[in-house]
Coordinates of C-alpha atoms and ligand atoms in Angstrom, one line a residue:
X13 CA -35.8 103.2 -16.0
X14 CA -33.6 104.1 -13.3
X15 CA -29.5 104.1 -13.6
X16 CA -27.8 102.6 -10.3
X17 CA -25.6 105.6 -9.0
X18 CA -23.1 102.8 -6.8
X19 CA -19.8 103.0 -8.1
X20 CA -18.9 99.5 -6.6
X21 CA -21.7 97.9 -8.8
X22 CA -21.0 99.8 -11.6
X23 CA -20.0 96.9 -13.9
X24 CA -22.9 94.4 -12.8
X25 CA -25.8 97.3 -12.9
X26 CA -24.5 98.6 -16.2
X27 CA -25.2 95.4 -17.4
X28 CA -28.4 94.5 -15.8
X29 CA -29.0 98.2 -17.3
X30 CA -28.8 96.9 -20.3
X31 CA -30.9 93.9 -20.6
X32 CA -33.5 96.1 -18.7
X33 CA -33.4 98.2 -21.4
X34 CA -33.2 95.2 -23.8
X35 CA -35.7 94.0 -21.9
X36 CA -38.6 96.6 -22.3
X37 CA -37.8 97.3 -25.8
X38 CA -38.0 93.4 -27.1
X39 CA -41.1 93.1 -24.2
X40 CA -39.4 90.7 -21.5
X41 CA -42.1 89.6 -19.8
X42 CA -45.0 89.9 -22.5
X43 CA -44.8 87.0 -23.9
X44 CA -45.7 86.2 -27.9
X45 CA -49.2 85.3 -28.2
X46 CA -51.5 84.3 -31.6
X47 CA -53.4 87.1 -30.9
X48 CA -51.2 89.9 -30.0
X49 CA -48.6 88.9 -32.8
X50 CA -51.2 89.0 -35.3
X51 CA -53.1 92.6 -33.7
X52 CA -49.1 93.9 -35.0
X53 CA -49.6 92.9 -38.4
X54 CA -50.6 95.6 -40.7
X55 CA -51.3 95.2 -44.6
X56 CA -49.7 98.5 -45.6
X57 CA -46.2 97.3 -43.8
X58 CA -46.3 93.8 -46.2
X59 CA -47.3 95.8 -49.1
X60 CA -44.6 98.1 -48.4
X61 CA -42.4 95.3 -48.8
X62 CA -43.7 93.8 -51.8
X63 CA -43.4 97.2 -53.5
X64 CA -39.8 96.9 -52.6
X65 CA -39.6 93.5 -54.2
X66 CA -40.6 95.4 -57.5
X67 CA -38.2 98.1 -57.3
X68 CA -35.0 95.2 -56.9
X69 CA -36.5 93.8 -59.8
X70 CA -36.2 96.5 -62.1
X71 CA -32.1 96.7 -60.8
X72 CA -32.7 93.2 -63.6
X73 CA -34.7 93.6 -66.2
X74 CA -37.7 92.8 -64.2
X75 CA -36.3 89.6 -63.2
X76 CA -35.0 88.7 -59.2
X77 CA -34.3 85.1 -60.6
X78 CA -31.2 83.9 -58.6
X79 CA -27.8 85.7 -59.1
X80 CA -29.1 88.4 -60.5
X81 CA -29.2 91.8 -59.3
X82 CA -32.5 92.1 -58.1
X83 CA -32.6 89.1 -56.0
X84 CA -29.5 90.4 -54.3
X85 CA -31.2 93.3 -53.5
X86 CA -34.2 91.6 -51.8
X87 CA -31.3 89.3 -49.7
X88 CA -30.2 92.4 -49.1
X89 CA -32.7 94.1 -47.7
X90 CA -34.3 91.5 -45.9
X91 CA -31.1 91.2 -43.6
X92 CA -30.6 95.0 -43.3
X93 CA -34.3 95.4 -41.8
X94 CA -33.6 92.0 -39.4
X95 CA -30.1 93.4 -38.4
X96 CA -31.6 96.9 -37.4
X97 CA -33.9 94.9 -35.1
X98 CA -31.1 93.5 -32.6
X99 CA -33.7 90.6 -31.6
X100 CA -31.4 88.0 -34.6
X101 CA -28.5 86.6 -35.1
X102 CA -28.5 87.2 -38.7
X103 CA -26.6 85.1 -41.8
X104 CA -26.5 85.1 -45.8
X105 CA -25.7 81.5 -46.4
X106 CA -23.9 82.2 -49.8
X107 CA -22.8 79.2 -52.3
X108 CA -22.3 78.8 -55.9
X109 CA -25.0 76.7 -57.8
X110 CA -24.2 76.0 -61.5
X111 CA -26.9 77.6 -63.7
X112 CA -28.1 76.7 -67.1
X113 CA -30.6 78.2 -69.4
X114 CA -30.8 77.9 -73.2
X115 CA -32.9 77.8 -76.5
X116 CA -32.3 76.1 -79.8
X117 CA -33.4 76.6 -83.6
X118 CA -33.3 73.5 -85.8
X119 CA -34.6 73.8 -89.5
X120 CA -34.1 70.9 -92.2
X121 CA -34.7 70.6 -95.8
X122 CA -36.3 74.3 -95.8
X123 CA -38.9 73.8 -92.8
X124 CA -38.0 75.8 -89.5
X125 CA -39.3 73.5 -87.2
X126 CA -40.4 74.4 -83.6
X127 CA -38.2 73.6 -81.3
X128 CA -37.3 73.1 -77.2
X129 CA -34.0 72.1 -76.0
X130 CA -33.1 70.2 -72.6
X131 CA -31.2 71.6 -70.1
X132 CA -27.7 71.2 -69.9
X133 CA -27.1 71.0 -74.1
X134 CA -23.9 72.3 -75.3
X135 CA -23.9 75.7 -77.0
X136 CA -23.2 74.9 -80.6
X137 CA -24.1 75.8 -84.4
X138 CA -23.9 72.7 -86.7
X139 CA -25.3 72.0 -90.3
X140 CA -24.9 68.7 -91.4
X141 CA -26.5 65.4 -92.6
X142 CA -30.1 64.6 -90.3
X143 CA -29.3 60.9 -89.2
X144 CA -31.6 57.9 -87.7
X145 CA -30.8 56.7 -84.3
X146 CA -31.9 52.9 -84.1
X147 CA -34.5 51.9 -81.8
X148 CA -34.6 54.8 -79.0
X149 CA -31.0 55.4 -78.5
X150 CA -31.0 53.6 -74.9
X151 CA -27.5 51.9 -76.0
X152 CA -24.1 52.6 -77.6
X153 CA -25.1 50.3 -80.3
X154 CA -28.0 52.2 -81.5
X155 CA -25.2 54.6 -83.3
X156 CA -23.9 53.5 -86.0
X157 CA -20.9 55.0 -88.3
X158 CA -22.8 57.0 -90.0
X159 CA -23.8 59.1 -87.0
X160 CA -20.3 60.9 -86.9
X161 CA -20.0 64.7 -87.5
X162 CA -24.3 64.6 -88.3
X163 CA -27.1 65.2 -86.3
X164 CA -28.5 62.3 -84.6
X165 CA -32.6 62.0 -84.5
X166 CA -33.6 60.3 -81.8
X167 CA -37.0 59.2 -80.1
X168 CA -37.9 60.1 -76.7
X169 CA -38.4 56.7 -74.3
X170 CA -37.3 54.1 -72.4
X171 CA -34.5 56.1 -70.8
X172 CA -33.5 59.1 -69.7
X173 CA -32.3 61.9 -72.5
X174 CA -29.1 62.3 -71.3
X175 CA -27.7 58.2 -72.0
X176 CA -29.0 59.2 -75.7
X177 CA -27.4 61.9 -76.1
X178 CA -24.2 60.8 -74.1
X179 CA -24.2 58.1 -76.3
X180 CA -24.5 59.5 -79.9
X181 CA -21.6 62.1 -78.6
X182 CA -19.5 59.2 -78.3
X183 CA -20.3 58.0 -81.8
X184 CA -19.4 61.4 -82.5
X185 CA -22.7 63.2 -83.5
X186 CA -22.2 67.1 -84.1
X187 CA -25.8 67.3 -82.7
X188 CA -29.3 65.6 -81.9
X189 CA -32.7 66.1 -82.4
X190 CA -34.9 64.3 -79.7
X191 CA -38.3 63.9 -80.7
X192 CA -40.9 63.0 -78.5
X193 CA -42.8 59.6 -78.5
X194 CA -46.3 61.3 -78.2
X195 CA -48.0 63.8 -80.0
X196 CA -46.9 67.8 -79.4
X197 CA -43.8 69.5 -78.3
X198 CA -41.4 69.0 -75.2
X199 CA -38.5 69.9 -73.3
X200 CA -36.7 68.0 -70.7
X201 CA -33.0 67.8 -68.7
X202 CA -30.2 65.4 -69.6
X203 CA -29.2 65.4 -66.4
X204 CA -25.2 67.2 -65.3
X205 CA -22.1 66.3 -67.0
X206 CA -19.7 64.4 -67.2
X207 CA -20.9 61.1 -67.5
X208 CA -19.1 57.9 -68.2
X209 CA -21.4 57.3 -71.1
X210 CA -20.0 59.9 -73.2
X211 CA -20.1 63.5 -73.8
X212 CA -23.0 66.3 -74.6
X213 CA -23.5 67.7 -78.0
X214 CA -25.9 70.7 -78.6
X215 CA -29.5 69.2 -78.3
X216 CA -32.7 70.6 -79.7
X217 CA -36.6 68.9 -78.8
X218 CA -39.2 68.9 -81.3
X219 CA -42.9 67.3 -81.6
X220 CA -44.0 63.6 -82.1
X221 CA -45.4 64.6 -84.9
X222 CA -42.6 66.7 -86.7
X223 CA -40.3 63.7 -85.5
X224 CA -42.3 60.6 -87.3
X225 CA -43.0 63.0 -90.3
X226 CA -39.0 63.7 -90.3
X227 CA -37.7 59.8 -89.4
X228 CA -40.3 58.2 -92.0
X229 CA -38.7 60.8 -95.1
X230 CA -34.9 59.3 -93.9
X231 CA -36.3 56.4 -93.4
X232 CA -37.5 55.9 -96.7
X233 CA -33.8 57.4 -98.2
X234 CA -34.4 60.9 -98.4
X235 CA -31.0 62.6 -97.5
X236 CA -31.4 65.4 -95.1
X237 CA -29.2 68.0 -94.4
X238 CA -30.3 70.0 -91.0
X239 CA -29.3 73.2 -89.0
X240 CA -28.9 73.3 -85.3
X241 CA -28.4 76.2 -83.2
X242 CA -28.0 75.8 -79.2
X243 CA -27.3 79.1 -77.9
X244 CA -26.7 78.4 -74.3
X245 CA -26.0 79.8 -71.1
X246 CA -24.2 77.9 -68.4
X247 CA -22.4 79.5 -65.4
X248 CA -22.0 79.4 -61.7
X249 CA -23.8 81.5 -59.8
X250 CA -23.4 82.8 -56.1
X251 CA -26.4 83.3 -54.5
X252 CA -27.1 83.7 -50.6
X253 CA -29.8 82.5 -48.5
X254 CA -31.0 84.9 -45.3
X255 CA -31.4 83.2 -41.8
X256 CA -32.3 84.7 -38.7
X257 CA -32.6 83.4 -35.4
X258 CA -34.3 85.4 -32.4
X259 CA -31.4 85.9 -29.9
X260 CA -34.0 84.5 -27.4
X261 CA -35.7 81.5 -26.7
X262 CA -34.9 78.1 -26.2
X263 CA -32.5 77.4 -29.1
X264 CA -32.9 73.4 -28.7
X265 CA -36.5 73.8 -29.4
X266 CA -36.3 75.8 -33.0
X267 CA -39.6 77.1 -34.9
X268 CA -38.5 77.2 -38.5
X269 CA -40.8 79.6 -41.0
X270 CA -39.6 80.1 -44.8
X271 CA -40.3 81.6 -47.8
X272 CA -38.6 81.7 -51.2
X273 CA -36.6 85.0 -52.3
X274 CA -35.9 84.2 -55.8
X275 CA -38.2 84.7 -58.8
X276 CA -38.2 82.9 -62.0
X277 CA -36.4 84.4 -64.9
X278 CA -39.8 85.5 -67.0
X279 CA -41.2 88.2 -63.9
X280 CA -40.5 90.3 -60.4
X281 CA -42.0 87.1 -58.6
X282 CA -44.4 89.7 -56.5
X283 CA -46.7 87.1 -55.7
X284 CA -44.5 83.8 -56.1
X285 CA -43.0 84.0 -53.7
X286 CA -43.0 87.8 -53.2
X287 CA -46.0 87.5 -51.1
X288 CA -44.6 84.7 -48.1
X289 CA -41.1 86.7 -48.4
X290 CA -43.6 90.0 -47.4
X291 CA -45.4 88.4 -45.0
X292 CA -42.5 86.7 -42.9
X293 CA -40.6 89.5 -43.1
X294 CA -43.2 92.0 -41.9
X295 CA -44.1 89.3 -38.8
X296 CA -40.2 88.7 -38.3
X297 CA -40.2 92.5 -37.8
X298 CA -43.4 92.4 -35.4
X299 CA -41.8 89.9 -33.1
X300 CA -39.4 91.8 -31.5
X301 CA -42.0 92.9 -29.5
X302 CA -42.4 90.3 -27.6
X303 CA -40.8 87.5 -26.0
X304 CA -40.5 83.7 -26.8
X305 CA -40.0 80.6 -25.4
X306 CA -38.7 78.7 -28.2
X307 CA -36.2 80.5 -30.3
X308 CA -37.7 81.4 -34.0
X309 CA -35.7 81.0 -36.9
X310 CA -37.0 83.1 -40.4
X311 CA -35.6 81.8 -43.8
X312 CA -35.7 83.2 -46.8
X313 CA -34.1 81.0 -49.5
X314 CA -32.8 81.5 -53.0
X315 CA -32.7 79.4 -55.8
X316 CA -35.8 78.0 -54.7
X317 CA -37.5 78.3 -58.5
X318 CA -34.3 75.7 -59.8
X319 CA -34.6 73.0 -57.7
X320 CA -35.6 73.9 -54.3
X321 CA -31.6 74.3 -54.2
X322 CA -31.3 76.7 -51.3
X323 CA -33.3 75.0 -48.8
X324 CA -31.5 71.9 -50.3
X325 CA -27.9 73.1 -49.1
X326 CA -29.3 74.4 -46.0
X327 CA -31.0 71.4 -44.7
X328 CA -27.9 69.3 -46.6
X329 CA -25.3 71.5 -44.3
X330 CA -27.3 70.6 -40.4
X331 CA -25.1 68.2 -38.6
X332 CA -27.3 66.0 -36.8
X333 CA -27.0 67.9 -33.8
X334 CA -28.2 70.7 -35.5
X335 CA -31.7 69.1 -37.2
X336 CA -32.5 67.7 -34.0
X337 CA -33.0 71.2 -33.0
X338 CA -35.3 72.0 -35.4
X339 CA -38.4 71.3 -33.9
X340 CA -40.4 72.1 -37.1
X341 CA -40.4 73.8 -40.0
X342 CA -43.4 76.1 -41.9
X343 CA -43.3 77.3 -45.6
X344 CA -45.3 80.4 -47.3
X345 CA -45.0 79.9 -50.8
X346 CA -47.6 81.8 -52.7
X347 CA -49.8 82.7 -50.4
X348 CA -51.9 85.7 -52.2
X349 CA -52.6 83.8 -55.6
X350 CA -55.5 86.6 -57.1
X351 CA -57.9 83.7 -57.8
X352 CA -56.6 81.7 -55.2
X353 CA -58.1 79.4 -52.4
X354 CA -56.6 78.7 -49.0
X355 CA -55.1 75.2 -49.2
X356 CA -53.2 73.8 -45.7
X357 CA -50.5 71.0 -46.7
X358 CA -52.1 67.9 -45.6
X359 CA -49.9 66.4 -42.9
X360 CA -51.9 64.4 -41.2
X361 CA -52.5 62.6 -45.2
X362 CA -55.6 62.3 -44.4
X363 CA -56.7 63.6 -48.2
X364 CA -53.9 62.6 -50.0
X365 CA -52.3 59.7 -48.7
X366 CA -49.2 61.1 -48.2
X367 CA -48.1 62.7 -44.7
X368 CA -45.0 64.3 -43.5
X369 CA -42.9 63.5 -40.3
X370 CA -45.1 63.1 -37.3
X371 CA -45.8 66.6 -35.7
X372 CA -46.8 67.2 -39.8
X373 CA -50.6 66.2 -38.5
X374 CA -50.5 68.6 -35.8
X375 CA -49.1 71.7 -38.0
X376 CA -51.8 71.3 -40.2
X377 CA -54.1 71.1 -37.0
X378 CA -52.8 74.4 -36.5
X379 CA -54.0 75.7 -39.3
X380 CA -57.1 74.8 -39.5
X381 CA -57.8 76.0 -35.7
X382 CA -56.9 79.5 -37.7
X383 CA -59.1 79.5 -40.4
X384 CA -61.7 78.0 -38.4
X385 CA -61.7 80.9 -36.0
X386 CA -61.0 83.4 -38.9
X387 CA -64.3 82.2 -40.4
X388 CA -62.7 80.9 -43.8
X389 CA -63.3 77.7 -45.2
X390 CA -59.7 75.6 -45.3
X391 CA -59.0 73.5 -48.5
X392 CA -56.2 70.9 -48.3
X393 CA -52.6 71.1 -50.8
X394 CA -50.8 67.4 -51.0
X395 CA -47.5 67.4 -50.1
X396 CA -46.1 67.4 -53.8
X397 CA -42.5 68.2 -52.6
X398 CA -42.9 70.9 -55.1
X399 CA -41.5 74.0 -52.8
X400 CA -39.0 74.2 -49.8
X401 CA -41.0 72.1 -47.2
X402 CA -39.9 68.8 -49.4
X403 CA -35.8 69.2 -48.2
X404 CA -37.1 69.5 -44.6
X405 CA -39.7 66.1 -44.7
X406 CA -36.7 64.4 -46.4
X407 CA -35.0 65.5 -43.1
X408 CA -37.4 63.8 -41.3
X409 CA -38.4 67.1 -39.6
X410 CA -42.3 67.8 -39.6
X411 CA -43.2 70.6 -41.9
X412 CA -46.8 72.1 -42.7
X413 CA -47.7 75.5 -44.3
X414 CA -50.4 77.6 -46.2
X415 CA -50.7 78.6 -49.6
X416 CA -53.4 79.8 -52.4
X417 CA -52.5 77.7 -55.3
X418 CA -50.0 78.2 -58.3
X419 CA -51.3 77.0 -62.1
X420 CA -54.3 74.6 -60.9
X421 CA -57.6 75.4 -62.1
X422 CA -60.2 76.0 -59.3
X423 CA -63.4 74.3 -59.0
X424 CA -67.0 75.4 -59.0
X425 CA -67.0 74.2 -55.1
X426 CA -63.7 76.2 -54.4
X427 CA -65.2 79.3 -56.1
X428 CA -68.5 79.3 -54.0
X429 CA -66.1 79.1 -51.0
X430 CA -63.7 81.8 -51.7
X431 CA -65.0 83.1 -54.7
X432 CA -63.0 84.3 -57.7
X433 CA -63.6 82.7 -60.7
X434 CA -63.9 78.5 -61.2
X435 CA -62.5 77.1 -64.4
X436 CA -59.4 79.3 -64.6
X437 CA -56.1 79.0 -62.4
X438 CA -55.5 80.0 -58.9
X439 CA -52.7 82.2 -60.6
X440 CA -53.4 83.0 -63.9
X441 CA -49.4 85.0 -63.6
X442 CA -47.9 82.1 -62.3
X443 CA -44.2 82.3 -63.6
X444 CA -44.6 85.4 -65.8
X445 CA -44.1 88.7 -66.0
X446 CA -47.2 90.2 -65.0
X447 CA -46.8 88.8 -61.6
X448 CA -47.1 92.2 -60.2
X449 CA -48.0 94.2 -57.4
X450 CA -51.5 94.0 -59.5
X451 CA -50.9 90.4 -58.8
X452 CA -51.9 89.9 -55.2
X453 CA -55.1 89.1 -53.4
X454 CA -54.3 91.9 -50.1
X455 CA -56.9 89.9 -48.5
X456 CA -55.7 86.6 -48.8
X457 CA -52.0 88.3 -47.9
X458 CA -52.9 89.5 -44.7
X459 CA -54.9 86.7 -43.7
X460 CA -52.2 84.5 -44.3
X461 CA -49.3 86.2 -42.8
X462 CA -51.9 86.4 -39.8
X463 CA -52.1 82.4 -40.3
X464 CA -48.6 82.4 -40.2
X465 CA -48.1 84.6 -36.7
X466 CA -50.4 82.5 -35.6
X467 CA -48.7 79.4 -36.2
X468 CA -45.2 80.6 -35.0
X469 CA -47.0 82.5 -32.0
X470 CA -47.9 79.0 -30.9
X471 CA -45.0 77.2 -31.5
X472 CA -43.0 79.5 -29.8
X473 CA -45.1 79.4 -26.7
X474 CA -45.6 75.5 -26.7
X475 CA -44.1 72.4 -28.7
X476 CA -46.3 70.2 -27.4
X477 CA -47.8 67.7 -30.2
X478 CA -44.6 68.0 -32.1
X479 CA -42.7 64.6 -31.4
X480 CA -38.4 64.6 -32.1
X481 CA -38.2 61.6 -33.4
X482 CA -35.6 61.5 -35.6
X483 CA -32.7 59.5 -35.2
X484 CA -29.2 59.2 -36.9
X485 CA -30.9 56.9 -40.0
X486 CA -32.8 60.2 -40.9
X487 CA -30.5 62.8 -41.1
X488 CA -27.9 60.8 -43.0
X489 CA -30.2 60.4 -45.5
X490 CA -30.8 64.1 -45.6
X491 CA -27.1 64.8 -46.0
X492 CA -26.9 62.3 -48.7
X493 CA -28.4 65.1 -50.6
X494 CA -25.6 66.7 -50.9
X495 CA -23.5 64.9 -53.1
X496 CA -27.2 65.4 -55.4
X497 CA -27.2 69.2 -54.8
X498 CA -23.6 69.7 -56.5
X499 CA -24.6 67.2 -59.4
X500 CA -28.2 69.1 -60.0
X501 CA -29.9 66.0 -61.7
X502 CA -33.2 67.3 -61.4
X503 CA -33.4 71.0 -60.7
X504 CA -34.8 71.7 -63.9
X505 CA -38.0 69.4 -63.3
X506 CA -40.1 72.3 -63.5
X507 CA -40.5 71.3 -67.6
X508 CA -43.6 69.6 -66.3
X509 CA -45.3 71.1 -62.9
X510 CA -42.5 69.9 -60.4
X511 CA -43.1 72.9 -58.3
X512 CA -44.6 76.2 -57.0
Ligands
NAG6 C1 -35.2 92.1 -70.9 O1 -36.5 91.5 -70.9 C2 -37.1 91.6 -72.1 C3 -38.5 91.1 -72.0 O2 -38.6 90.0 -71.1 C4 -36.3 90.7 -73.1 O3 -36.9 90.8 -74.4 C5 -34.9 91.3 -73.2 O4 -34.1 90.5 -74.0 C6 -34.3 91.3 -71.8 N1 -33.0 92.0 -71.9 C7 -31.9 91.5 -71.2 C8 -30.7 92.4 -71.4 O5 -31.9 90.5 -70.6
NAG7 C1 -24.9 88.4 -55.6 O1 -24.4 88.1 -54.3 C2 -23.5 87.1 -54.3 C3 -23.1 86.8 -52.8 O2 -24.2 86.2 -52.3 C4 -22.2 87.6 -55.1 O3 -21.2 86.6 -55.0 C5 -22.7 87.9 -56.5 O4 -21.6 88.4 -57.3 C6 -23.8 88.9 -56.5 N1 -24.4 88.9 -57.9 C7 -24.7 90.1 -58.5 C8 -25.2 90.0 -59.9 O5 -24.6 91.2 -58.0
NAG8 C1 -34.6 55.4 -36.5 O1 -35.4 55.5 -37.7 C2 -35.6 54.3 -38.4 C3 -36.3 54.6 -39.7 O2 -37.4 55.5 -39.5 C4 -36.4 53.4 -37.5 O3 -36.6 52.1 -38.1 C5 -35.6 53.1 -36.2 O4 -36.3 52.3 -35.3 C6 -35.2 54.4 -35.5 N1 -34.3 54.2 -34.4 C7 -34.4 54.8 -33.2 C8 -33.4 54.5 -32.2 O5 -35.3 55.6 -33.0
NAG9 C1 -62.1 71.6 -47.4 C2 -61.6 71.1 -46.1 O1 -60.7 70.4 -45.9 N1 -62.3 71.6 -45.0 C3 -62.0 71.3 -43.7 C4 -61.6 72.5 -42.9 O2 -61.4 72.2 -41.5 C5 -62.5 71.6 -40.9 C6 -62.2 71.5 -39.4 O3 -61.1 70.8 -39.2 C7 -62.9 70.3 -41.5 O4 -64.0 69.7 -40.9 C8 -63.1 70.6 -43.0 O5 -63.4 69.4 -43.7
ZN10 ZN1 -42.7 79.6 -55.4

């Protein structure tokens, strides 16, 4: 490229200089394409990523849950590659989120029984008489006198655990037992504090059957004494999620991609969600050159594995204005499951019954023109709300994505289309420690990031098929979620199978 020698143009050609040179390095005129987007993405450059992912987790005891070290690393490094780029506008959306984790012993008249707890229990140690709850604890007046200073034991059913324990604290119980109202062992939330009801005590869960066994002996007049130990952790945490927005592009018509950065406590997280936070970031570094249309906005979000809480605030925090520019919205949560399949979130409903916000039916369209040209069978995943795309359908924006399955057990069909092995889960590592680098399918990683560049390659060309139809009714209802976020009633859902 040539420099303009004219003095009297100096300011204008210096500039023009500049985006020239912007120009050829982030490919002004070669626009992004499905195919040349995904000719740029190389498996060595995700894995090289993912091997990074490891490395931040041993900064935590093998752990980049939220807060900790090793998830700040991977924010970390995430925005450092972007900002090198000069194609983003780069942010670490950072907040507090209050974080609880805990376990609890109880043992009673010389049994140590096993035992859960529910989140947000009060740390405590108490040994005192085991006392009978009437009925199911649902009201104040299932507590009598006698409950004060002892440990409550109280069923499981007909409302939530927190009003139970709530009210036995106000009768003054020094602890509680739940039990639960079928057979085997479970653990649950009570929900935040304060509530009007009354206050916490230290909780502890045990079986249906070590419950009856335990309320039929005081039943029948035996006096129990009983030790409960809630050791508990409860803090606020600051945590960041990493946005990036192409500099370029139409930035009324917004293609959103995300991935989770966090990992839960038990392992690195390599391939939940290690493997979407590879693959966007190795195509978010791959698009600079080239040129869009739309503008494309990468997220990686923390605190994904408590509650979907990043995405939460994020979508929580859009004004109106701001969601209306978000044309759409594509997640990559586990996508490189080592007995996995490759399941496109139904939003057309079609197979489940339940679709997303129209333009939802065209994503998944999208998909499916991929895996139809890449020669791969596509299966279909429901839209269970279970991972960051739920935030943005309760935003009424559309929202579609790819993954290969979490705990689910594949089928005989499933294995004679992809393989692996039927009767055991997609993940067999899902949410523990050996979810390693040994973890991944590199197969089912590249494919899918390739599934993913194709996807954003077309949306940042063309929006055609995805309809704007939200309206004011919507988006307050997303930012009602706010007032939720801070409370955190139901981050903790993942007792059961909430989420990926
Ligand atoms: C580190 O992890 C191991 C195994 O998961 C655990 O037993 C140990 O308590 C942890 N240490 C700390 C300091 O968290
Ligand atoms: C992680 O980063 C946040 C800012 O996002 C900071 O406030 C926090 O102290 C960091 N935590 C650790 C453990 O380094
Ligand atoms: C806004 O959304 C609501 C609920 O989806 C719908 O009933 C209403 O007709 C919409 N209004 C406009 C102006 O689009
Ligand atoms: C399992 C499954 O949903 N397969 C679908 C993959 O996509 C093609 C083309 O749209 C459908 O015909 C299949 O039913
Ligand atoms: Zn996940």
């Amino acid at each position: 490229m040539k420099l303009s020698l004219s003095v009297a143009l100096c300011l204008t050609s210096l500039a023009l200089a500049q985006e020239e040179a912007d120009a050829s390095r982030w490919g002004w005129n070669n626009y992004v394409s499905s195919k040349s987007l995904q000719k740029n993405i190389k498996l060595p450059n995700i894995l090289r990523h993912s091997h990074k992912l490891l490395e931040h987790s041993k900064l935590s005891n093998g752990t980049r849950a939220f807060g900790t070290k090793g998830h700040n690393a991977t924010a970390r490094y995430i925005k450092q590659l972007l900002d090198r780029t000069g194609y983003y506008n780069t942010e670490l959306q950072s907040f507090p989120f209050f974080a609880w984790s805990g376990t609890s012993k109880f043992s009673a008249d010389g049994k140590e029984y096993e035992t859960r707890t529910a989140t947000y229990g009060k740390a405590g140690e108490v040994t005192a008489p085991v006392v009978l709850a009437y009925a199911t604890g649902c009201l104040a007046a299932n507590f009598g006198p006698a409950i004060k200073g002892n440990i409550a034991l109280i069923k499981r059913g007909d409302c939530d655990l927190g009003l139970k324990v709530a009210h036995a604290g106000t009768a003054g119980a020094a602890g509680v037992i739940l039990y639960n109202n079928v057979p085997g062992s479970f653990s649950g939330t009570l929900g935040a504090s304060p509530r009007p009801e009354g206050p916490y005590t230290p909780v502890g869960s045990i079986s249906g059957e070590d419950g009856d066994a335990l309320a039929a002996s005081i039943a029948g007049g035996k006096a129990i004494v009983g030790t409960l130990i809630a050791n508990v952790v409860a803090e606020d945490r600051w945590s960041s999620n990493v946005i990036a927005t192409t500099k370029r592009g139409d930035q009324r018509n917004i293609v959103m991609a995300g991935a989770h950065s966090d990992s839960v406590p038990a392992g690195p997280g390599i391939n939940d969600d290690g493997s979407g936070t590879a693959g966007l970031l190795e195509l978010a570094l791959q698009l600079p050159k080239f040129q869009v249309r739309n503008a494309v906005r990468f997220a990686w979000w923390t605190a994904e594995e408590v509650g979907l809480v990043g995405s939460r605030y994020y979508t929580a925090h859009l004004t109106p204005a701001q969601n209306q520019k978000i044309a759409l919205y594509l997640n990559f949560d586990m996508i490189a499951s080592p007995n996995g399949g490759f399941f496109i979130l139904d939003g057309d409903g079609d197979t489940f019954g339940t679709s997303g916000p129209a333009g939802s039916d065209h994503i998944e369209q999208t998909f499916k023109d991929y895996f139809t040209s890449a020669k791969i069978q596509n299966g279909t995943a429901a839209f269970t709300g279970r991972s960051d795309y739920g935030p943005f359908l309760d935003a009424g924006i559309p929202a579609g994505g790819v993954n290969t399955g979490a705990e689910g057990i594949k089928t005989e069909q499933q294995a004679a289309w992809w393989g692996g092995k039927a009767g055991i889960a997609y993940d067999p590592c899902y949410h523990q420690a050996c979810d390693g680098i040994e973890n991944l399918d590199t197969n089912a990683l590249l494919v899918n990031t390739k599934a993913a560049g194709h996807a954003i390659a077309t949306y940042a060309n063309t929006l055609r098929g995805i309809p704007r139809t939200r309206n004011q009714t919507v988006t307050r209802r997303s930012s009602s979620l706010h007032s939720e976020l801070i409370g955190f009633d139901d981050g903790c859902k993942h007792d059961e199978d909430v989420k990926v």
